[in-house]
XYZ file of C-alpha atoms in Angstrom:
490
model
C 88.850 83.127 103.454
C 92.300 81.701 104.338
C 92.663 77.960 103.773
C 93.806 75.374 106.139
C 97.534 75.230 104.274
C 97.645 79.004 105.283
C 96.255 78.850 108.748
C 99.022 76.136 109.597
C 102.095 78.221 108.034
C 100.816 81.178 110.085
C 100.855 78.805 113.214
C 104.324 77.217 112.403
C 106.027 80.572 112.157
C 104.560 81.769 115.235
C 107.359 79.588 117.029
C 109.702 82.027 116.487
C 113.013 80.745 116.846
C 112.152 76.702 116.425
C 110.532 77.807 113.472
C 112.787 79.287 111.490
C 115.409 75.579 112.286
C 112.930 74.029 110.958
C 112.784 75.482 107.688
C 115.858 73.850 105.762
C 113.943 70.731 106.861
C 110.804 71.597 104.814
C 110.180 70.611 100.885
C 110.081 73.841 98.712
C 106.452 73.454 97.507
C 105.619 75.202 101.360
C 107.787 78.181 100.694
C 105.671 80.144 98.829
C 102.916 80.047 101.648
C 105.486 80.503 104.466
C 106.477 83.733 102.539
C 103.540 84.822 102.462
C 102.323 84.435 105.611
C 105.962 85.704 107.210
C 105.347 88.929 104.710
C 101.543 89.821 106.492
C 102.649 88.167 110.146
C 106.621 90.818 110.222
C 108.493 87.506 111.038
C 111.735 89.148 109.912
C 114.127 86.360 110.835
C 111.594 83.693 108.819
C 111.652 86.138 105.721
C 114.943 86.054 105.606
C 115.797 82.806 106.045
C 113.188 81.819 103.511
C 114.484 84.566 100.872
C 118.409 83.591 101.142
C 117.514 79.924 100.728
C 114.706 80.306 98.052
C 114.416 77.048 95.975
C 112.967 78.541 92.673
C 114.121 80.967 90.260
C 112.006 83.374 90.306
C 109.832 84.814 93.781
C 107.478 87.175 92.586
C 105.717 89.133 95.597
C 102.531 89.205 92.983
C 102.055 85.324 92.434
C 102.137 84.366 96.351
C 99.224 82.976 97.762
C 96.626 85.303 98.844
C 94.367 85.258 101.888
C 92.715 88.252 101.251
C 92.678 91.955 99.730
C 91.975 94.112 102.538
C 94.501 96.875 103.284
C 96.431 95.156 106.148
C 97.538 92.588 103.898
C 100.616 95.332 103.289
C 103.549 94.264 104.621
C 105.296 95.758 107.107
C 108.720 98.267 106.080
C 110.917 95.676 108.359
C 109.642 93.160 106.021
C 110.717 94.505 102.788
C 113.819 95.280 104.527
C 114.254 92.174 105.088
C 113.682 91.351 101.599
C 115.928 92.987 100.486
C 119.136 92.496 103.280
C 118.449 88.943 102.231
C 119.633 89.093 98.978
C 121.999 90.865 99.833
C 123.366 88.901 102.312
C 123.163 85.841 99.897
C 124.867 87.674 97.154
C 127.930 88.118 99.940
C 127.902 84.869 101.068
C 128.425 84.009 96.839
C 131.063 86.397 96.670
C 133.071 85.544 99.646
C 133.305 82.134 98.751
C 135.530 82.431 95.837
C 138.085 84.053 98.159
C 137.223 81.960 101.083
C 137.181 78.964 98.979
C 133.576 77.613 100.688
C 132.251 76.343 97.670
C 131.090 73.608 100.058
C 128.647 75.273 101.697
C 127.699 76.981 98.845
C 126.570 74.156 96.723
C 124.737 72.735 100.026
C 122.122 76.060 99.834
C 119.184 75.450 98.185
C 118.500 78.849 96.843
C 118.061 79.049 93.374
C 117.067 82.490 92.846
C 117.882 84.174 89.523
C 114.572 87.342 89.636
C 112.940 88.907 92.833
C 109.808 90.240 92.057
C 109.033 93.156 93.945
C 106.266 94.840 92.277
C 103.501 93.589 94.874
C 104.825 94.995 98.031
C 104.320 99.048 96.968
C 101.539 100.550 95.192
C 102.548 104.266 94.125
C 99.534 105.257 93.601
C 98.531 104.846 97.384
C 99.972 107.715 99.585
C 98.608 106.694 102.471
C 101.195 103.666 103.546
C 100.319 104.037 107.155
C 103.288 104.351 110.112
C 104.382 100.726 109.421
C 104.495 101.031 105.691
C 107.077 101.638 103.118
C 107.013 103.960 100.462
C 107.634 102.903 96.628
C 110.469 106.573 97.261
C 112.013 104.633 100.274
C 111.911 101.023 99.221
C 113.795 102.567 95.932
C 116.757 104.060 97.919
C 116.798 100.924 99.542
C 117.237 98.768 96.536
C 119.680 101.572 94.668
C 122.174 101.503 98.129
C 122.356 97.167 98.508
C 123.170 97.662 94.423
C 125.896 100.131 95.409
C 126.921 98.409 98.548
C 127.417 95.134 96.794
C 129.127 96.561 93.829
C 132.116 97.976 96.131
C 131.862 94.564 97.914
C 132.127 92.805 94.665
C 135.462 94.208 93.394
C 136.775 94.196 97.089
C 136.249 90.255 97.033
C 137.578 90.193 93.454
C 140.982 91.862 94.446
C 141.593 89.812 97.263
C 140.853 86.695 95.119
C 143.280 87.725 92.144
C 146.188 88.004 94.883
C 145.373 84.195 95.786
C 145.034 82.314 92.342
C 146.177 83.171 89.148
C 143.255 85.178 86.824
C 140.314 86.902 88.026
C 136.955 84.459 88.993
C 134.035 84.030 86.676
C 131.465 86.513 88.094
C 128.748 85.118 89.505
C 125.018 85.824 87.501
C 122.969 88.855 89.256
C 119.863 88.486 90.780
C 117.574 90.494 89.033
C 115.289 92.899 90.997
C 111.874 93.841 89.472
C 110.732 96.877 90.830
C 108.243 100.041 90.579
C 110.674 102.833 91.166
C 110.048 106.562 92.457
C 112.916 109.141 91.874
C 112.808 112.992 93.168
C 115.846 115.856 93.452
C 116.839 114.217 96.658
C 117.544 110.096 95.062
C 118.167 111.068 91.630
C 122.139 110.687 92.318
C 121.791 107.093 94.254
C 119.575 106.186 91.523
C 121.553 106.943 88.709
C 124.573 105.197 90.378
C 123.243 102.140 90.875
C 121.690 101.788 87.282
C 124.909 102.589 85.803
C 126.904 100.100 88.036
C 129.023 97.765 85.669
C 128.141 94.233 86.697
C 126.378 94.704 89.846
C 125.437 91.704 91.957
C 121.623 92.997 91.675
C 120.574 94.236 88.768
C 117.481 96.500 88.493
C 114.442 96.292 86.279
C 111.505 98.595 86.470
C 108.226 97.758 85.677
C 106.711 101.196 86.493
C 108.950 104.779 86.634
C 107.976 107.554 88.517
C 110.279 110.981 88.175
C 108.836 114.105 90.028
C 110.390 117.116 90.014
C 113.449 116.728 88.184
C 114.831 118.652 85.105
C 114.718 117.708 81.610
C 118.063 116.171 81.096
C 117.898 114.801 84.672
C 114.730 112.523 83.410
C 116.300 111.803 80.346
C 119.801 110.945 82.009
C 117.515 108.375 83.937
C 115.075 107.062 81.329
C 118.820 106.086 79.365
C 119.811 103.942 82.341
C 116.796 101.808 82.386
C 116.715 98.647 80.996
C 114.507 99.035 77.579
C 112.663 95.483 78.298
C 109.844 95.372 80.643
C 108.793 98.803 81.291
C 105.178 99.417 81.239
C 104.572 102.982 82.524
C 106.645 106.359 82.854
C 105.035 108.947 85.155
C 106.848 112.501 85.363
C 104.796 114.468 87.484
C 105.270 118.531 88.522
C 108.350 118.601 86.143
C 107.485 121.881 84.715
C 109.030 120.576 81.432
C 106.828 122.476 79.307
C 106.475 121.549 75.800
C 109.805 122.619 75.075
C 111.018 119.758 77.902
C 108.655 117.419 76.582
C 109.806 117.413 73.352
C 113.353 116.777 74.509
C 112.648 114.176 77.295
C 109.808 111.984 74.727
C 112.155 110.664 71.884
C 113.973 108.512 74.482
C 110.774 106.276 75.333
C 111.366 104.989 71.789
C 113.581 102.686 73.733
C 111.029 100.809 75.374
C 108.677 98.406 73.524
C 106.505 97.614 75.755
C 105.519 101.044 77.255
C 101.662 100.970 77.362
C 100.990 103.915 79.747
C 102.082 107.505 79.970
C 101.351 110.176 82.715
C 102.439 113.795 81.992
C 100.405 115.525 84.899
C 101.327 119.144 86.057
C 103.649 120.188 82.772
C 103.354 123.527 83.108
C 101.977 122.914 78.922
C 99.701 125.792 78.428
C 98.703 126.496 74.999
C 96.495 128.871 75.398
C 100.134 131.691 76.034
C 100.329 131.206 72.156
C 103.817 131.731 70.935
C 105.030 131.644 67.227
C 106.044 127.994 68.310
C 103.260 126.281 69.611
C 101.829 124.606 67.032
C 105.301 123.452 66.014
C 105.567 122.092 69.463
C 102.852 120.578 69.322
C 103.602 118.606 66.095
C 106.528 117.733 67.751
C 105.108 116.613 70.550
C 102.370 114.491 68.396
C 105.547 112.739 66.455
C 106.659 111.615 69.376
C 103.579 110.122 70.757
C 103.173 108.011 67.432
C 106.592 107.067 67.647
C 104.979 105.152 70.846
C 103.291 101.989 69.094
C 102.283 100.187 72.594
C 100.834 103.529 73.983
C 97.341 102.826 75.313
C 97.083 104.940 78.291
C 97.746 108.940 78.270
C 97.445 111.399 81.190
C 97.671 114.557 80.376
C 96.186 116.070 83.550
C 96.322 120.283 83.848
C 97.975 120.683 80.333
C 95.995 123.290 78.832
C 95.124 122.260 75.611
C 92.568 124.206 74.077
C 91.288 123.297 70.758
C 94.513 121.698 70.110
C 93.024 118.036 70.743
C 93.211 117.114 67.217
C 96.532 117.963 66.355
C 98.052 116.416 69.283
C 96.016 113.125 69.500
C 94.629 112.825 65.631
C 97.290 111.058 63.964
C 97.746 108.287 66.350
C 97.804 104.744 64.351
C 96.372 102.935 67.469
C 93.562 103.594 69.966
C 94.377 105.015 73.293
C 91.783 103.064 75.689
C 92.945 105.444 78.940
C 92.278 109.063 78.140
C 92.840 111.293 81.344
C 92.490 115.271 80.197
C 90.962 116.589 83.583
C 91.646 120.454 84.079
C 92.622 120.744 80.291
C 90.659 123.881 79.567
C 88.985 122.103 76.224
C 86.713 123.599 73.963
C 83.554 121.693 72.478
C 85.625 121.130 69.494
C 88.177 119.398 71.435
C 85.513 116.194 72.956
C 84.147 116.571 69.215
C 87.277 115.201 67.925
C 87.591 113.039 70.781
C 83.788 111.430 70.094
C 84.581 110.905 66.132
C 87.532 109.927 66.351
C 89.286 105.758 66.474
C 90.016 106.260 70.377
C 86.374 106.721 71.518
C 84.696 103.039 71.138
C 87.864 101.759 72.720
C 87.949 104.402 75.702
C 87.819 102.329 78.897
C 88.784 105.015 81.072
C 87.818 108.783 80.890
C 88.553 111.664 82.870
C 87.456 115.008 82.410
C 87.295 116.110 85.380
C 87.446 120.766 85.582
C 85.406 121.569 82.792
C 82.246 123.684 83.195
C 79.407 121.437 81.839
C 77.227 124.067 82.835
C 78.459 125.021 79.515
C 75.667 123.956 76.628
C 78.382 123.172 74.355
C 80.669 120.846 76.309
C 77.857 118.961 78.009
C 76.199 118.241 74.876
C 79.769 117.370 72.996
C 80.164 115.270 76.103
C 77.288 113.406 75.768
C 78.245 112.704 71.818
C 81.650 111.281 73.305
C 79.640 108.873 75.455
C 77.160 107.612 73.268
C 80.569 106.694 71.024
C 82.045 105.179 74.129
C 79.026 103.526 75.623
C 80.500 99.831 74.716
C 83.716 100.195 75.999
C 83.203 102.622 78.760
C 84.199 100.987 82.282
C 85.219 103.981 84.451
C 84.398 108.110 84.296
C 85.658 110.646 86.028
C 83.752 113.986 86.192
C 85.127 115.471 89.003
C 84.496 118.993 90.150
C 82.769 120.218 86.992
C 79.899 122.057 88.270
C 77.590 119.376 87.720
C 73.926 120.965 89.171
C 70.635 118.782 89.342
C 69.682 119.514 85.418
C 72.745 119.017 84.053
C 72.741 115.425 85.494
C 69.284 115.196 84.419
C 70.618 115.620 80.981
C 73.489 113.605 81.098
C 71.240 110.407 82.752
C 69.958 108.700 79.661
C 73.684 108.457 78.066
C 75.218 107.203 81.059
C 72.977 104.583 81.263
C 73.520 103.474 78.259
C 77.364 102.951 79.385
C 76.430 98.802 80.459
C 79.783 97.819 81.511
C 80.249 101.149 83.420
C 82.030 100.155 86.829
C 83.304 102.925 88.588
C 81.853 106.959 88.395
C 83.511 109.527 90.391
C 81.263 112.891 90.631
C 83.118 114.728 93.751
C 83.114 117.952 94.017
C 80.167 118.928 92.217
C 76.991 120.666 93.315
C 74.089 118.138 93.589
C 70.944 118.072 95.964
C 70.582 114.283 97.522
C 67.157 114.042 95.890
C 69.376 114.224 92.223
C 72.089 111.721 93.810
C 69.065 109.093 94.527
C 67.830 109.522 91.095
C 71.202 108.765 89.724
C 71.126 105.601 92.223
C 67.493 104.414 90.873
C 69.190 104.789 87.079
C 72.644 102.906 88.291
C 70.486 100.033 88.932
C 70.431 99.504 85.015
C 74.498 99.141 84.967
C 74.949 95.931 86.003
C 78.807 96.251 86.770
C 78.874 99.427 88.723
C 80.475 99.000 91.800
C 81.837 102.120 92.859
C 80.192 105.800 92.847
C 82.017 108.571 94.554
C 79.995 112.012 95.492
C 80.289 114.911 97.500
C 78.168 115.855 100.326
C 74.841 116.809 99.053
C 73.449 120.287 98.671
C 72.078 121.444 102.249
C 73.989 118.717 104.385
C 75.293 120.678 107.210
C 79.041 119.372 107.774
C 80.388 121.196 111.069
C 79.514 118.413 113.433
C 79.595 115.332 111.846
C 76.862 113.841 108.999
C 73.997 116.000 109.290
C 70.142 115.142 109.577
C 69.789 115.437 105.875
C 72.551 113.556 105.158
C 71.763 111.094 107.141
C 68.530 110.771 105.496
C 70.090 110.455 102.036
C 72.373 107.926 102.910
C 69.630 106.029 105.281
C 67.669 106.172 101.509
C 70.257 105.133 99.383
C 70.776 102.015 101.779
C 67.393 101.040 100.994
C 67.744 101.608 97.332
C 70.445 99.516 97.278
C 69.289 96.880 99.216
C 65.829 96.798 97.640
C 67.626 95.892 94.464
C 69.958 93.272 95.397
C 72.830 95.721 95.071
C 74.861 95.338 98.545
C 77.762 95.095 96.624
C 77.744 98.912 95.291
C 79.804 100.953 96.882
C 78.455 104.750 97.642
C 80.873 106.755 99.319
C 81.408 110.679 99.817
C 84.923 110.255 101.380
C 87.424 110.977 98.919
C 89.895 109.414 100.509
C 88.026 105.676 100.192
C 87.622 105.990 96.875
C 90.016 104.484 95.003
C 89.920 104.702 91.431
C 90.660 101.831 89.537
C 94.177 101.671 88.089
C 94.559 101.260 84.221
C 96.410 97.608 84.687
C 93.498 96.388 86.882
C 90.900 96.810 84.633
């Protein structure tokens, strides 16, 4: 629902041209709406006007005024272009005047800004940004080249200006820029340049770091040049660090308080090659994750780990409450440790997705770990783990006794649509699940669209669902739609 404040920025802006005169006339309690609606609406010229006169200290993209959640409320890549030219164009316009002496009009702008926010506009996690999107890669190039653009503008103004007056000019304070940023092979260089910029008009902070394929002391050349405060997550994905790399590239996330959440997926970590050093490594490696006193989160996707659970995980002081060990190759021993130990009544998220629960053992250590987490448990991922009809039979009675269980993701298994409306008829006992995602069931012909059967099974589910007062669950076979919940929106 937008309101009527909303509706009438939307309508003001649509003036084009008039509209954007008019804005030095408007009090500053309207600019975070115009923002907003200039941000969903791609009025470039408003959005920049509006960010290069900002009247507060801080605009954070996060705490604007929402109409909605839907998908288009994205904005559009000329937007957080825009964005970002602003500031730069503002910073300029600072710099210039102490050569150009227009300290005039510079004390006449209202723009007060001191931290742009800019963790709202991406989401990493979502691929799919659509033609008119930007990507969390892109918008990061973006930022590191206005850094590196303004730096060389920066000590071109501050030569001219020591050949006018005597002394060199007090520096003006940087804007900070809080940002999400994604590094590969091809930005590492512009990246690293702009976060080692002395004094640089903009100054970056990351809230969330994302490295993919980069070496060892690449990642750790990187990790030095953040700033230590603020930092929640560190993702280094297809690396192939190895433990060897890990062990290297962990000891500098000691530098970072507040780091909550790590993702190690595709390590190339396979324990299983043996090696007279892999348990060494692997103490190693466990030092270093204690050394991490905020950790709460750990992905360790396709690090094959088995039966070496215990030693990596079991001398952790605090609870992890985000365990994510799909395609880890564990043994039963492994979820035994997992189910006794201080992390599993504290597990909110779970994924162990690849395992063969066809397997006696691991379905019934499984079901131990759930019964442990049952209180706690909010989301599960069991993807692609050969799930049949009796399996889930088994499984049934502890999953329903996981009450605040909001989101279960069972693609890729083999189930028959009379087992998938059984599990509907029990996820009427979970009063918070909202999301289920399956794969087609067993005998639904594909080729040519949804077949009879499947139409069937979904006309049945429907009626299920609305039987129960449950419109609000979300059933959905298309991978793609399924969006898992992210650790930070739980």
């Amino acid at each position: 629902m937008q309101s009527l404040l909303f509706l009438c920025a939307r309508r003001l802006l649509s003036h084009g041209p008039g509209a954007c005169r008019a804005l030095r006339l408007l009090p500053p309690d309207l600019y975070p709406v115009l923002c907003r609606a200039a941000l969903l609406d791609g009025r470039v010229p408003a959005l920049r006007l509006l960010v290069s006169s900002w009247p507060f200290p801080i605009l954070s993209f996060q705490q604007l005024p929402l109409p909605g959640n839907s998908p288009g409320d994205k904005p559009h890549r000329s937007c957080i272009q825009a964005v970002v030219l602003a500031v730069v164009a503002h910073q300029h316009t600072r710099e210039d005047s102490v050569t150009l002496l227009s300290l005039l009009s510079l004390s006449q702008s209202r723009c007060r800004l001191q931290l742009l926010d800019m963790t709202g506009l991406q989401d990493a996690a979502c691929a799919d940004h659509g033609p008119e999107g930007m990507s969390l890669w892109s918008c990061t190039v973006a930022l590191a080249k206005a850094i590196l653009e303004l730096t060389k503008h920066q000590r071109q103004c501050l030569k001219r200006a020591s050949k006018l007056q005597r002394g060199s000019p007090s520096p003006f304070t940087p804007v900070t820029v809080r940002s999400d940023l994604f590094v590969n092979a091809t930005s590492c260089s512009v990246l690293r340049a702009a976060l080692r910029s002395p004094r640089a008009p903009l100054r970056l902070s990351c809230r969330h770091f994302h490295a993919e394929e980069l070496s060892a002391a690449t990642t750790d050349s990187l990790l030095e040049s953040l700033e230590p405060e603020g930092l929640r997550r560190v993702v280094l994905r297809f690396n192939n660090l190895g433990l060897p790399g890990l062990c290297f590239v962990l000891p500098r996330l000691r530098r970072f308080p507040a780091l909550s959440s790590l993702q190690l997926p595709y390590s190339n970590v396979d324990v299983r090659r043996g090696g007279a050093g892999t348990d060494a490594a692997i103490r190693c490696l466990a030092a270093h994750l204690r050394a991490l006193p905020a950790l709460r989160e750990l992905d360790l996707y396709s690090s094959r780990l088995s039966g070496k659970l215990e030693q990596l995980l079991g001398e952790l002081e605090a609870p992890l409450e985000s365990l994510a060990l799909a395609f880890c190759s564990l043994l039963p021993c492994d979820l035994t440790f997992v189910s006794r130990s201080l992390h599993a009544p504290a597990l909110r998220q779970l994924d162990l997705s690849g395992h063969d629960l066809t397997s006696p053992e691991l379905l019934q250590a499984l079901q131990q770990l759930l019964a442990r987490a049952s209180c706690s448990l909010l989301q599960l991922q069991l993807l692609e783990c050969r799930l049949t009809d009796g399996e889930l039979r088994l499984l049934l009675p502890t999953l329903r006794r996981c009450r605040r269980l909001r989101c279960l993701g069972l693609f890729g298994n083999p189930l028959s649509a009379e087992a998938l409306s059984c599990l509907a008829r029990h996820g009427m006992d979970l009063p918070d699940l909202c999301l289920v995602g399956y794969s087609q069931p067993l005998g639904c012909s594909d080729q040519h669209g949804p077949g009879q059967e499947e139409g069937d099974f979904e006309a049945e589910l429907r009626r299920l669902l609305d039987g129960a007062g449950r419109t609000d669950t979300v059933w959905t076979s298309s991978f793609q739609h399924y969006g898992a919940i992210d650790y930070f929106s739980l």
